[in-house]
Amino acid sequence: MPEKRQKLIPDEFIPEIRSRVITLDNQDYLLQNDTMYTFYERSMGELSPFFLAIKNEKRILGCKCSKCGIVRVPPMMTHCPDCEFAPTGLVEVSQVGKMNTTPPITYFATSLFLDKAPFGRGRVILEGADTALSVMLYTTTGILVPGLIKKGTEVKIIFRDERVGQISDIYCVPTSELTPEQVTKKGLQESELNWAKPKEPQFPKPTDNDTANFKQCLKEMQALAVKMSQSKRARKAIEGWRRNITVRTKAGEFAIYINNGDFRIEEKKLSSPDFIMACEDPKTLLDGLMYKGAITDSVIMKRLWISKNLEFNTIFKLDRLARFLVMEQKEKTAK
């Protein structure tokens, strides 16, 4: 299989050659897209063995002081500052450890990490190490939410299938989501994890009121979807985006279709959705689409569950869809 080549700047982040006019204080100003290039190579220096071990051998190395025996990960020192600069040597450490802090979660990432969000960022003390390694954190159960990984949680190092020799070549998931064999295996790769069957929330049996609420919310969302598809401004929020989404609630199931600006909701079961959303009360989603609260907040606050971590980007687009429609309606009213 030919090697997949990646660019430092992905094509989608490179702007087109174009200009536009803005007006400030009744004066027109011309703005033009331009560029400034700064490409360079950097050496990993004394940390090269650490990154090469990750890239080529799927091992985690630390440095051990020849005098006091402290093991630092990553191996950032060739001599121990606590022992009159006694020399250190490289040693391999375990790929299992415990979080020494509760990690913050990044939901809205910069363009550099957009394809990796949401993710946690924290420090893990691996077995055999005395210092903590900074790592990204994920879950196989759906989207990463607060409380899922916290101080003391046991985690396992996972190696990306394609590695280039960077710290982002590895990340951690809780060992509770892995089989005993996966926990003990060295060099466990992301393709060996079960990402396809996240743990979907279970809801109690619906009451008659729940069923009536479902039908009313669905009716309102369908009417709202028609307005969104007819709005030039709202359509821009999902321009170029295509998703078929299953939404499950306590009292029923329906489908959301996003197709390059078109937005449609039907009471239908999808056989192969791109991902699944689940919320006990459909009003949670209705309020978000009506711009009465962010859908992203509902995900973060665990009122709305999604089956794929990276589909948080779709949730963000749904928030923009709702916001753009309201903005357009306000502008029309103001005129």
PDB file of C-alpha atoms in Angstrom, residues 7-206:
ATOM      1  CA  LYS A   7       0.778  18.316   3.950  1.00  0.00           C
ATOM      2  CA  LEU A   8       1.790  20.690   6.719  1.00  0.00           C
ATOM      3  CA  ILE A   9      -1.069  22.954   5.643  1.00  0.00           C
ATOM      4  CA  PRO A  10      -4.141  20.953   4.535  1.00  0.00           C
ATOM      5  CA  ASP A  11      -5.673  22.115   1.261  1.00  0.00           C
ATOM      6  CA  GLU A  12      -8.950  23.078   2.935  1.00  0.00           C
ATOM      7  CA  PHE A  13      -7.137  25.690   5.039  1.00  0.00           C
ATOM      8  CA  ILE A  14      -5.475  27.414   2.065  1.00  0.00           C
ATOM      9  CA  PRO A  15      -7.555  30.456   1.040  1.00  0.00           C
ATOM     10  CA  GLU A  16      -8.375  31.281  -2.551  1.00  0.00           C
ATOM     11  CA  ILE A  17      -6.923  34.249  -4.428  1.00  0.00           C
ATOM     12  CA  ARG A  18      -9.643  36.843  -4.005  1.00  0.00           C
ATOM     13  CA  SER A  19     -10.511  40.235  -2.586  1.00  0.00           C
ATOM     14  CA  ARG A  20     -13.479  41.833  -0.861  1.00  0.00           C
ATOM     15  CA  VAL A  21     -14.646  45.273   0.173  1.00  0.00           C
ATOM     16  CA  ILE A  22     -15.541  46.339   3.701  1.00  0.00           C
ATOM     17  CA  THR A  23     -17.065  49.657   4.718  1.00  0.00           C
ATOM     18  CA  LEU A  24     -15.940  51.492   7.840  1.00  0.00           C
ATOM     19  CA  ASP A  25     -17.180  54.972   8.709  1.00  0.00           C
ATOM     20  CA  ASN A  26     -18.737  55.308   5.239  1.00  0.00           C
ATOM     21  CA  GLN A  27     -15.397  54.582   3.585  1.00  0.00           C
ATOM     22  CA  ASP A  28     -14.785  51.521   1.375  1.00  0.00           C
ATOM     23  CA  TYR A  29     -11.607  49.522   1.920  1.00  0.00           C
ATOM     24  CA  LEU A  30     -10.286  46.732  -0.279  1.00  0.00           C
ATOM     25  CA  LEU A  31      -9.035  43.577   1.461  1.00  0.00           C
ATOM     26  CA  GLN A  32      -7.010  40.957  -0.400  1.00  0.00           C
ATOM     27  CA  ASN A  33      -5.945  37.452   0.588  1.00  0.00           C
ATOM     28  CA  ASP A  34      -2.174  37.181   0.805  1.00  0.00           C
ATOM     29  CA  THR A  35       0.446  34.753   2.119  1.00  0.00           C
ATOM     30  CA  MET A  36       3.618  34.591   4.165  1.00  0.00           C
ATOM     31  CA  TYR A  37       5.653  31.380   4.118  1.00  0.00           C
ATOM     32  CA  THR A  38       7.768  30.105   6.999  1.00  0.00           C
ATOM     33  CA  PHE A  39       8.646  26.449   6.456  1.00  0.00           C
ATOM     34  CA  TYR A  40      11.529  24.884   8.354  1.00  0.00           C
ATOM     35  CA  GLU A  41      12.884  21.636   9.760  1.00  0.00           C
ATOM     36  CA  ARG A  42      13.433  21.179  13.472  1.00  0.00           C
ATOM     37  CA  SER A  43      15.470  18.579  15.275  1.00  0.00           C
ATOM     38  CA  MET A  44      14.066  16.519  18.122  1.00  0.00           C
ATOM     39  CA  GLY A  45      17.595  16.578  19.534  1.00  0.00           C
ATOM     40  CA  GLU A  46      18.086  14.550  22.702  1.00  0.00           C
ATOM     41  CA  LEU A  47      14.417  13.525  22.577  1.00  0.00           C
ATOM     42  CA  SER A  48      14.909  11.750  19.231  1.00  0.00           C
ATOM     43  CA  PRO A  49      15.128   8.253  20.821  1.00  0.00           C
ATOM     44  CA  PHE A  50      11.790   8.872  22.579  1.00  0.00           C
ATOM     45  CA  PHE A  51       9.980   9.834  19.380  1.00  0.00           C
ATOM     46  CA  LEU A  52      11.705   7.166  17.272  1.00  0.00           C
ATOM     47  CA  ALA A  53      10.618   4.520  19.783  1.00  0.00           C
ATOM     48  CA  ILE A  54       7.015   5.713  19.443  1.00  0.00           C
ATOM     49  CA  LYS A  55       7.173   5.865  15.653  1.00  0.00           C
ATOM     50  CA  ASN A  56       9.058   2.663  14.856  1.00  0.00           C
ATOM     51  CA  GLU A  57       8.751   0.367  17.870  1.00  0.00           C
ATOM     52  CA  LYS A  58       5.536   1.430  19.651  1.00  0.00           C
ATOM     53  CA  ARG A  59       7.408   1.772  22.933  1.00  0.00           C
ATOM     54  CA  ILE A  60       7.477   4.500  25.599  1.00  0.00           C
ATOM     55  CA  LEU A  61      10.914   5.440  26.907  1.00  0.00           C
ATOM     56  CA  GLY A  62      12.041   7.329  29.972  1.00  0.00           C
ATOM     57  CA  CYS A  63      15.417   8.229  31.424  1.00  0.00           C
ATOM     58  CA  LYS A  64      16.571   6.690  34.706  1.00  0.00           C
ATOM     59  CA  CYS A  65      19.127   8.337  36.958  1.00  0.00           C
ATOM     60  CA  SER A  66      22.108   6.082  37.628  1.00  0.00           C
ATOM     61  CA  LYS A  67      22.308   7.357  41.198  1.00  0.00           C
ATOM     62  CA  CYS A  68      18.830   8.052  42.651  1.00  0.00           C
ATOM     63  CA  GLY A  69      16.883   5.855  40.236  1.00  0.00           C
ATOM     64  CA  ILE A  70      14.188   8.405  39.395  1.00  0.00           C
ATOM     65  CA  VAL A  71      12.566   7.739  36.004  1.00  0.00           C
ATOM     66  CA  ARG A  72      11.486  10.756  33.990  1.00  0.00           C
ATOM     67  CA  VAL A  73       9.054  10.468  31.073  1.00  0.00           C
ATOM     68  CA  PRO A  74       9.658  11.785  28.502  1.00  0.00           C
ATOM     69  CA  PRO A  75      13.460  11.391  28.814  1.00  0.00           C
ATOM     70  CA  MET A  76      14.234  15.095  28.718  1.00  0.00           C
ATOM     71  CA  MET A  77      17.506  14.888  30.677  1.00  0.00           C
ATOM     72  CA  THR A  78      20.767  13.098  30.012  1.00  0.00           C
ATOM     73  CA  HIS A  79      22.000  14.017  33.505  1.00  0.00           C
ATOM     74  CA  CYS A  80      20.045  14.178  36.765  1.00  0.00           C
ATOM     75  CA  PRO A  81      19.886  17.701  38.262  1.00  0.00           C
ATOM     76  CA  ASP A  82      19.145  16.247  41.719  1.00  0.00           C
ATOM     77  CA  CYS A  83      22.271  14.080  41.862  1.00  0.00           C
ATOM     78  CA  GLU A  84      25.066  16.441  40.858  1.00  0.00           C
ATOM     79  CA  PHE A  85      24.302  15.670  37.218  1.00  0.00           C
ATOM     80  CA  ALA A  86      24.803  11.941  37.427  1.00  0.00           C
ATOM     81  CA  PRO A  87      24.222  10.366  33.984  1.00  0.00           C
ATOM     82  CA  THR A  88      20.867   8.868  33.074  1.00  0.00           C
ATOM     83  CA  GLY A  89      20.066   5.931  30.819  1.00  0.00           C
ATOM     84  CA  LEU A  90      17.086   5.102  28.641  1.00  0.00           C
ATOM     85  CA  VAL A  91      14.556   2.611  30.032  1.00  0.00           C
ATOM     86  CA  GLU A  92      11.200   1.375  28.785  1.00  0.00           C
ATOM     87  CA  VAL A  93       8.126   2.030  30.935  1.00  0.00           C
ATOM     88  CA  SER A  94       4.658   0.537  30.984  1.00  0.00           C
ATOM     89  CA  GLN A  95       1.929   1.719  28.630  1.00  0.00           C
ATOM     90  CA  VAL A  96      -0.638   1.748  31.448  1.00  0.00           C
ATOM     91  CA  GLY A  97      -0.887   4.416  34.116  1.00  0.00           C
ATOM     92  CA  LYS A  98      -3.149   6.692  36.133  1.00  0.00           C
ATOM     93  CA  MET A  99      -4.179  10.285  35.591  1.00  0.00           C
ATOM     94  CA  ASN A 100      -2.599  12.614  38.123  1.00  0.00           C
ATOM     95  CA  THR A 101      -5.125  15.384  37.372  1.00  0.00           C
ATOM     96  CA  THR A 102      -8.626  15.699  35.958  1.00  0.00           C
ATOM     97  CA  PRO A 103      -8.107  16.738  32.331  1.00  0.00           C
ATOM     98  CA  PRO A 104      -9.845  19.724  30.737  1.00  0.00           C
ATOM     99  CA  ILE A 105     -11.689  18.945  27.501  1.00  0.00           C
ATOM    100  CA  THR A 106     -11.246  20.931  24.293  1.00  0.00           C
ATOM    101  CA  TYR A 107     -14.476  21.112  22.295  1.00  0.00           C
ATOM    102  CA  PHE A 108     -13.735  24.156  20.142  1.00  0.00           C
ATOM    103  CA  ALA A 109     -10.242  23.657  18.777  1.00  0.00           C
ATOM    104  CA  THR A 110      -8.052  25.803  16.569  1.00  0.00           C
ATOM    105  CA  SER A 111      -7.624  24.771  12.936  1.00  0.00           C
ATOM    106  CA  LEU A 112      -4.471  22.846  13.874  1.00  0.00           C
ATOM    107  CA  PHE A 113      -6.470  20.446  16.076  1.00  0.00           C
ATOM    108  CA  LEU A 114      -9.890  20.724  14.443  1.00  0.00           C
ATOM    109  CA  ASP A 115      -9.793  17.141  13.161  1.00  0.00           C
ATOM    110  CA  LYS A 116      -8.945  15.833  16.646  1.00  0.00           C
ATOM    111  CA  ALA A 117     -11.580  17.602  18.770  1.00  0.00           C
ATOM    112  CA  PRO A 118     -13.185  16.996  21.155  1.00  0.00           C
ATOM    113  CA  PHE A 119     -10.273  15.683  23.200  1.00  0.00           C
ATOM    114  CA  GLY A 120      -9.003  15.796  26.736  1.00  0.00           C
ATOM    115  CA  ARG A 121      -5.527  16.969  27.619  1.00  0.00           C
ATOM    116  CA  GLY A 122      -3.931  15.762  30.819  1.00  0.00           C
ATOM    117  CA  ARG A 123      -0.974  14.093  32.471  1.00  0.00           C
ATOM    118  CA  VAL A 124      -0.597  10.390  33.126  1.00  0.00           C
ATOM    119  CA  ILE A 125       1.943   8.723  35.401  1.00  0.00           C
ATOM    120  CA  LEU A 126       2.797   5.471  33.660  1.00  0.00           C
ATOM    121  CA  GLU A 127       3.754   2.422  35.708  1.00  0.00           C
ATOM    122  CA  GLY A 128       7.514   2.497  36.156  1.00  0.00           C
ATOM    123  CA  ALA A 129       7.702   6.293  35.795  1.00  0.00           C
ATOM    124  CA  ASP A 130       8.042   8.972  38.467  1.00  0.00           C
ATOM    125  CA  THR A 131       6.948  11.947  36.363  1.00  0.00           C
ATOM    126  CA  ALA A 132       3.808  12.570  34.324  1.00  0.00           C
ATOM    127  CA  LEU A 133       3.502  12.442  30.544  1.00  0.00           C
ATOM    128  CA  SER A 134       1.235  14.967  28.811  1.00  0.00           C
ATOM    129  CA  VAL A 135      -1.208  13.186  26.491  1.00  0.00           C
ATOM    130  CA  MET A 136      -4.465  13.579  24.595  1.00  0.00           C
ATOM    131  CA  LEU A 137      -7.430  11.581  25.884  1.00  0.00           C
ATOM    132  CA  TYR A 138     -10.380   9.969  24.117  1.00  0.00           C
ATOM    133  CA  THR A 139     -13.198   7.528  24.795  1.00  0.00           C
ATOM    134  CA  THR A 140     -14.666   4.696  22.738  1.00  0.00           C
ATOM    135  CA  THR A 141     -18.109   5.174  24.327  1.00  0.00           C
ATOM    136  CA  GLY A 142     -19.168   8.156  22.207  1.00  0.00           C
ATOM    137  CA  ILE A 143     -18.245  11.744  22.919  1.00  0.00           C
ATOM    138  CA  LEU A 144     -15.847  12.734  25.681  1.00  0.00           C
ATOM    139  CA  VAL A 145     -17.738  14.550  28.442  1.00  0.00           C
ATOM    140  CA  PRO A 146     -16.719  15.887  31.866  1.00  0.00           C
ATOM    141  CA  GLY A 147     -16.409  13.239  34.566  1.00  0.00           C
ATOM    142  CA  LEU A 148     -15.623  10.363  32.232  1.00  0.00           C
ATOM    143  CA  ILE A 149     -11.871  10.662  32.832  1.00  0.00           C
ATOM    144  CA  LYS A 150     -10.666  12.191  36.077  1.00  0.00           C
ATOM    145  CA  LYS A 151      -7.808  12.126  38.558  1.00  0.00           C
ATOM    146  CA  GLY A 152      -6.941   8.527  39.376  1.00  0.00           C
ATOM    147  CA  THR A 153      -8.561   7.029  36.251  1.00  0.00           C
ATOM    148  CA  GLU A 154      -6.458   4.191  34.858  1.00  0.00           C
ATOM    149  CA  VAL A 155      -5.672   4.720  31.176  1.00  0.00           C
ATOM    150  CA  LYS A 156      -3.811   2.937  28.403  1.00  0.00           C
ATOM    151  CA  ILE A 157      -1.497   4.382  25.753  1.00  0.00           C
ATOM    152  CA  ILE A 158      -2.887   3.891  22.237  1.00  0.00           C
ATOM    153  CA  PHE A 159      -0.694   4.255  19.149  1.00  0.00           C
ATOM    154  CA  ARG A 160      -2.072   5.797  15.987  1.00  0.00           C
ATOM    155  CA  ASP A 161      -1.919   3.586  12.918  1.00  0.00           C
ATOM    156  CA  GLU A 162       0.028   6.234  11.001  1.00  0.00           C
ATOM    157  CA  ARG A 163       2.874   7.714  13.030  1.00  0.00           C
ATOM    158  CA  VAL A 164       5.403  10.379  12.103  1.00  0.00           C
ATOM    159  CA  GLY A 165       7.342  10.770  15.348  1.00  0.00           C
ATOM    160  CA  GLN A 166       5.264  13.336  17.252  1.00  0.00           C
ATOM    161  CA  ILE A 167       3.591  13.295  20.657  1.00  0.00           C
ATOM    162  CA  SER A 168       0.225  13.280  18.848  1.00  0.00           C
ATOM    163  CA  ASP A 169       1.138   9.776  17.596  1.00  0.00           C
ATOM    164  CA  ILE A 170      -0.177   8.522  20.936  1.00  0.00           C
ATOM    165  CA  TYR A 171      -3.202   9.156  23.127  1.00  0.00           C
ATOM    166  CA  CYS A 172      -4.939   7.448  26.040  1.00  0.00           C
ATOM    167  CA  VAL A 173      -8.302   5.789  26.651  1.00  0.00           C
ATOM    168  CA  PRO A 174      -9.628   4.394  29.947  1.00  0.00           C
ATOM    169  CA  THR A 175      -8.643   0.768  30.540  1.00  0.00           C
ATOM    170  CA  SER A 176     -12.233   0.118  31.632  1.00  0.00           C
ATOM    171  CA  GLU A 177     -13.206   0.359  27.948  1.00  0.00           C
ATOM    172  CA  LEU A 178     -10.693  -2.307  26.888  1.00  0.00           C
ATOM    173  CA  THR A 179     -10.491  -6.067  27.161  1.00  0.00           C
ATOM    174  CA  PRO A 180      -7.903  -7.575  29.555  1.00  0.00           C
ATOM    175  CA  GLU A 181      -5.894  -8.676  26.516  1.00  0.00           C
ATOM    176  CA  GLN A 182      -5.864  -5.145  25.109  1.00  0.00           C
ATOM    177  CA  VAL A 183      -4.779  -3.690  28.444  1.00  0.00           C
ATOM    178  CA  THR A 184      -1.741  -5.972  28.646  1.00  0.00           C
ATOM    179  CA  LYS A 185      -0.778  -5.784  24.972  1.00  0.00           C
ATOM    180  CA  LYS A 186       2.208  -3.602  24.111  1.00  0.00           C
ATOM    181  CA  GLY A 187       1.841  -1.275  21.161  1.00  0.00           C
ATOM    182  CA  LEU A 188      -1.960  -1.376  20.984  1.00  0.00           C
ATOM    183  CA  GLN A 189      -3.090   0.535  17.879  1.00  0.00           C
ATOM    184  CA  GLU A 190      -6.237   2.585  17.378  1.00  0.00           C
ATOM    185  CA  SER A 191      -7.493   0.248  14.632  1.00  0.00           C
ATOM    186  CA  GLU A 192      -7.642  -2.545  17.228  1.00  0.00           C
ATOM    187  CA  LEU A 193     -10.208  -0.668  19.328  1.00  0.00           C
ATOM    188  CA  ASN A 194     -13.947  -1.027  18.957  1.00  0.00           C
ATOM    189  CA  TRP A 195     -15.071   2.434  17.888  1.00  0.00           C
ATOM    190  CA  ALA A 196     -18.200   1.169  16.106  1.00  0.00           C
ATOM    191  CA  LYS A 197     -20.292   0.197  19.135  1.00  0.00           C
ATOM    192  CA  PRO A 198     -20.377   3.049  21.640  1.00  0.00           C
ATOM    193  CA  LYS A 199     -22.520   2.705  24.748  1.00  0.00           C
ATOM    194  CA  GLU A 200     -25.879   4.229  23.879  1.00  0.00           C
ATOM    195  CA  PRO A 201     -27.999   5.569  26.773  1.00  0.00           C
ATOM    196  CA  GLN A 202     -31.132   3.632  27.682  1.00  0.00           C
ATOM    197  CA  PHE A 203     -34.396   5.433  28.400  1.00  0.00           C
ATOM    198  CA  PRO A 204     -37.370   4.315  30.526  1.00  0.00           C
ATOM    199  CA  LYS A 205     -40.645   3.250  28.950  1.00  0.00           C
ATOM    200  CA  PRO A 206     -42.524   6.296  27.614  1.00  0.00           C
TER     201      PRO A 206
END
